[in-house]
Short mmCIF file of C-alpha atoms and ligand atoms in Angstrom, two decimals:
data_model
loop_
_atom_site.label_atom_id
_atom_site.label_comp_id
_atom_site.label_asym_id
_atom_site.label_seq_id
_atom_site.Cartn_x
_atom_site.Cartn_y
_atom_site.Cartn_z
CA MET A 1 -123.08 -171.43 117.91
CA ILE A 2 -121.07 -168.48 119.21
CA GLN A 3 -123.67 -166.59 121.19
CA ARG A 4 -123.90 -163.40 123.20
CA THR A 5 -125.76 -163.09 126.47
CA LEU A 6 -126.53 -160.39 129.03
CA VAL A 7 -125.46 -160.75 132.66
CA LEU A 8 -126.41 -158.31 135.40
CA ILE A 9 -124.80 -158.34 138.82
CA LYS A 10 -127.83 -157.07 140.70
CA PRO A 11 -127.48 -154.44 143.48
CA ASP A 12 -127.07 -157.05 146.27
CA GLY A 13 -124.06 -158.54 144.44
CA VAL A 14 -122.46 -155.12 143.96
CA MET A 15 -123.15 -154.02 147.56
CA ARG A 16 -121.75 -157.28 148.93
CA GLY A 17 -118.48 -156.66 147.08
CA LEU A 18 -118.79 -159.74 144.87
CA VAL A 19 -118.25 -158.14 141.45
CA GLY A 20 -114.71 -159.52 141.07
CA GLU A 21 -115.78 -162.98 142.24
CA VAL A 22 -118.54 -163.14 139.62
CA ILE A 23 -116.40 -161.86 136.75
CA LYS A 24 -113.64 -164.32 137.67
CA ARG A 25 -116.02 -167.26 137.18
CA PHE A 26 -116.88 -166.23 133.61
CA ASP A 27 -113.22 -165.49 132.85
CA ASN A 28 -112.11 -168.85 134.24
CA LYS A 29 -114.63 -170.65 132.05
CA GLY A 30 -113.00 -169.13 128.94
CA LEU A 31 -115.95 -166.90 128.07
CA LYS A 32 -115.23 -163.44 126.63
CA ILE A 33 -116.53 -160.24 128.20
CA ILE A 34 -117.23 -157.90 125.29
CA GLY A 35 -119.07 -155.14 127.21
CA LEU A 36 -118.95 -154.05 130.87
CA LYS A 37 -120.29 -151.11 132.86
CA MET A 38 -121.77 -149.98 136.18
CA VAL A 39 -125.16 -148.27 135.99
CA CYS A 40 -127.93 -147.02 138.26
CA ILE A 41 -131.35 -147.36 136.63
CA ASP A 42 -134.79 -145.96 137.44
CA LYS A 43 -138.05 -147.92 137.63
CA GLU A 44 -139.02 -146.92 134.10
CA PHE A 45 -135.89 -148.58 132.74
CA ALA A 46 -136.27 -151.57 135.08
CA ALA A 47 -139.80 -152.07 133.68
CA LYS A 48 -138.30 -152.40 130.19
CA HIS A 49 -136.06 -155.19 131.45
CA TYR A 50 -138.64 -156.99 133.59
CA THR A 51 -141.56 -156.77 131.15
CA GLU A 52 -145.07 -158.25 131.24
CA ASP A 53 -143.44 -161.59 130.38
CA VAL A 54 -142.12 -161.86 133.95
CA ALA A 55 -145.58 -160.97 135.31
CA LYS A 56 -147.06 -163.80 133.24
CA ARG A 57 -144.48 -166.23 134.62
CA ARG A 58 -144.13 -165.01 138.19
CA GLY A 59 -147.11 -162.71 138.82
CA GLU A 60 -147.49 -158.93 138.78
CA LYS A 61 -146.61 -158.61 142.48
CA VAL A 62 -143.20 -160.23 141.91
CA ARG A 63 -142.67 -157.93 138.93
CA MET A 64 -143.29 -154.86 141.10
CA MET A 65 -140.86 -156.17 143.72
CA LEU A 66 -138.29 -156.73 140.98
CA LEU A 67 -138.53 -153.08 139.95
CA ASP A 68 -137.69 -152.12 143.56
CA TYR A 69 -134.84 -154.64 143.67
CA LEU A 70 -133.14 -153.46 140.48
CA THR A 71 -133.25 -149.82 141.60
CA GLU A 72 -131.80 -150.39 145.10
CA GLY A 73 -128.24 -149.53 144.02
CA PRO A 74 -125.73 -149.83 141.20
CA ILE A 75 -125.82 -152.76 138.78
CA VAL A 76 -122.84 -154.15 136.90
CA ALA A 77 -123.97 -155.08 133.41
CA MET A 78 -121.95 -157.17 131.01
CA VAL A 79 -122.24 -158.86 127.66
CA ILE A 80 -120.58 -162.25 127.50
CA GLU A 81 -119.68 -164.09 124.32
CA GLY A 82 -118.81 -167.74 123.79
CA VAL A 83 -119.83 -171.10 122.36
CA HIS A 84 -123.40 -171.76 123.59
CA ALA A 85 -122.83 -168.78 125.91
CA VAL A 86 -126.52 -168.38 126.84
CA ASN A 87 -126.83 -171.84 128.32
CA VAL A 88 -123.29 -172.03 129.72
CA VAL A 89 -123.81 -168.75 131.61
CA ARG A 90 -127.16 -169.97 132.99
CA ILE A 91 -125.43 -173.12 134.27
CA ILE A 92 -122.71 -171.09 136.01
CA THR A 93 -125.40 -168.79 137.45
CA GLY A 94 -127.46 -171.61 138.99
CA ASP A 95 -131.12 -172.12 139.81
CA THR A 96 -133.31 -168.99 140.07
CA GLU A 97 -134.33 -169.90 143.62
CA PRO A 98 -131.26 -169.60 145.86
CA SER A 99 -132.26 -172.46 148.18
CA LYS A 100 -132.28 -174.82 145.16
CA ALA A 101 -129.09 -173.53 143.52
CA LEU A 102 -126.28 -176.09 143.62
CA PRO A 103 -122.91 -175.45 145.24
CA GLY A 104 -120.38 -174.39 142.61
CA THR A 105 -122.88 -172.09 140.92
CA ILE A 106 -122.85 -168.37 141.73
CA ARG A 107 -126.29 -168.43 143.34
CA GLY A 108 -125.48 -171.73 145.05
CA ASP A 109 -122.29 -170.36 146.59
CA PHE A 110 -123.41 -166.88 147.61
CA THR A 111 -127.17 -166.94 148.23
CA HIS A 112 -129.52 -169.26 150.09
CA HIS A 113 -133.04 -168.01 150.78
CA SER A 114 -136.30 -169.16 149.17
CA PHE A 115 -139.22 -167.74 147.19
CA HIS A 116 -141.42 -168.56 150.19
CA TYR A 117 -139.23 -166.48 152.51
CA ALA A 118 -139.00 -163.58 150.03
CA ASP A 119 -142.75 -163.58 149.41
CA GLY A 120 -143.42 -163.47 153.18
CA LYS A 121 -141.16 -160.41 153.42
CA GLU A 122 -142.79 -158.88 150.32
CA MET A 123 -139.44 -158.60 148.58
CA SER A 124 -137.88 -160.06 145.51
CA THR A 125 -135.60 -163.05 145.95
CA LYS A 126 -132.10 -161.63 146.25
CA ASN A 127 -130.41 -164.00 143.84
CA MET A 128 -127.56 -161.65 142.83
CA ILE A 129 -127.50 -162.33 139.12
CA HIS A 130 -129.60 -162.00 136.03
CA ALA A 131 -128.64 -164.03 132.96
CA SER A 132 -130.65 -164.07 129.72
CA ALA A 133 -132.86 -167.16 129.46
CA ASN A 134 -132.52 -167.82 125.71
CA VAL A 135 -130.96 -166.42 122.54
CA GLU A 136 -134.00 -164.31 121.61
CA GLU A 137 -134.18 -162.74 125.09
CA ALA A 138 -130.41 -162.16 125.05
CA GLU A 139 -130.61 -160.19 121.78
CA LYS A 140 -133.40 -157.96 123.13
CA GLU A 141 -131.71 -157.42 126.49
CA ILE A 142 -128.30 -156.59 125.02
CA LEU A 143 -129.94 -153.92 122.84
CA LEU A 144 -131.70 -152.50 125.90
CA TRP A 145 -128.59 -152.25 128.11
CA PHE A 146 -125.78 -151.56 125.63
CA SER A 147 -125.24 -149.43 122.55
CA ILE A 148 -123.25 -150.93 119.68
CA ASP A 149 -120.20 -148.75 120.45
CA GLU A 150 -120.06 -150.14 123.98
CA LEU A 151 -119.39 -153.65 122.66
CA TYR A 152 -115.82 -154.58 121.78
CA ASP A 153 -114.46 -156.96 119.18
CA TYR A 154 -111.10 -158.41 120.20
CA LYS A 155 -109.30 -161.73 120.29
CA LYS A 156 -108.56 -163.45 123.58
CA ALA A 157 -105.16 -165.08 123.91
CA ASP A 158 -106.81 -168.46 124.58
CA GLU A 159 -109.42 -168.24 121.82
CA ILE A 160 -107.87 -170.90 119.58
CA PHE A 161 -107.78 -173.29 122.54
CA HIS A 162 -111.47 -172.79 123.32
CA TYR A 163 -112.95 -172.22 119.84
CA GLY A 164 -110.71 -174.35 117.59
CA LYS A 165 -109.13 -173.15 114.32
P1 ADP B 1 -134.41 -165.91 136.05
O1 ADP B 1 -133.80 -164.68 136.69
O2 ADP B 1 -133.74 -167.17 136.56
O3 ADP B 1 -134.46 -165.87 134.55
P2 ADP B 1 -137.25 -165.18 136.13
O4 ADP B 1 -136.99 -164.30 134.96
O5 ADP B 1 -138.38 -166.13 136.01
O6 ADP B 1 -135.94 -166.01 136.56
O7 ADP B 1 -137.55 -164.28 137.41
C1 ADP B 1 -136.96 -163.02 137.52
C2 ADP B 1 -136.51 -162.78 138.93
O8 ADP B 1 -137.66 -162.69 139.78
C3 ADP B 1 -135.66 -163.85 139.58
O9 ADP B 1 -134.31 -163.77 139.19
C4 ADP B 1 -135.87 -163.57 141.05
O10 ADP B 1 -135.00 -162.51 141.48
C5 ADP B 1 -137.31 -163.05 141.11
N1 ADP B 1 -138.36 -163.99 141.51
C6 ADP B 1 -138.87 -164.96 140.76
N2 ADP B 1 -139.86 -165.60 141.42
C7 ADP B 1 -139.99 -165.01 142.63
C8 ADP B 1 -140.86 -165.20 143.76
N3 ADP B 1 -141.80 -166.14 143.81
N4 ADP B 1 -140.68 -164.39 144.82
C9 ADP B 1 -139.76 -163.43 144.79
N5 ADP B 1 -138.92 -163.19 143.75
C10 ADP B 1 -139.02 -163.97 142.69
#
C-alpha cells in the first residue's frame, strides 16, 4: 500500500515562483519526498515522458504541444512516497483541466483556463503539475526521471503517526 509516485512542477509553476507552495502541500499532507531536483529537458527526453499513450488519449497535436510546454524552462521533479500515494497526490493535484479543478487543489487554486482556450491558442493547457496516473505509470516515470542513487531512504519524524506501528 505504500506507493511511490512522480510529480513534476512544470515550467509555468517554476517560472511563477510556486515551487515552495506546491512542496508545502505534499509536506503538509504527511507524504514523504524521497527525491527532488531541478532539470531542463530537451524534446527527445520530453517525448519519452509524453509517449504515444498521451497521443492515443489526447491526440498527436496535444502531444506535440506538450513537448513544447515541458521544454519552456526548468522543471522541478520529485518522487513522493506514502500510503496510496499515487491517488492521494492526484487528488491534491486536481482535475487535469484547470477550469474544472476544485478550489483547494493545486490546479484549482493556481490555474483556471480550459482545454478549449488552450486549443484555440495552439498551446498545451498550462496546468502546472504532472502527477503519475497509476502505479504502473509511476514506476516507469520514476525510472525515467531518477536514478536509484537519487532516491533517499529515511524516516520522517511523523512516520509512526501516519503509517502506524
Ligand atoms: P494528466 O496530466 O492529468 O495525467 P493527461 O496525461 O491525459 O492528463 O494529459 C497530459 C497533459 O496534456 C495535461 O496535463 C495537460 O497539460 C495537457 N492536455 C491534455 N488535454 C489537452 C487539450 N485538449 N488541450 C491542451 N492540452 C491538453
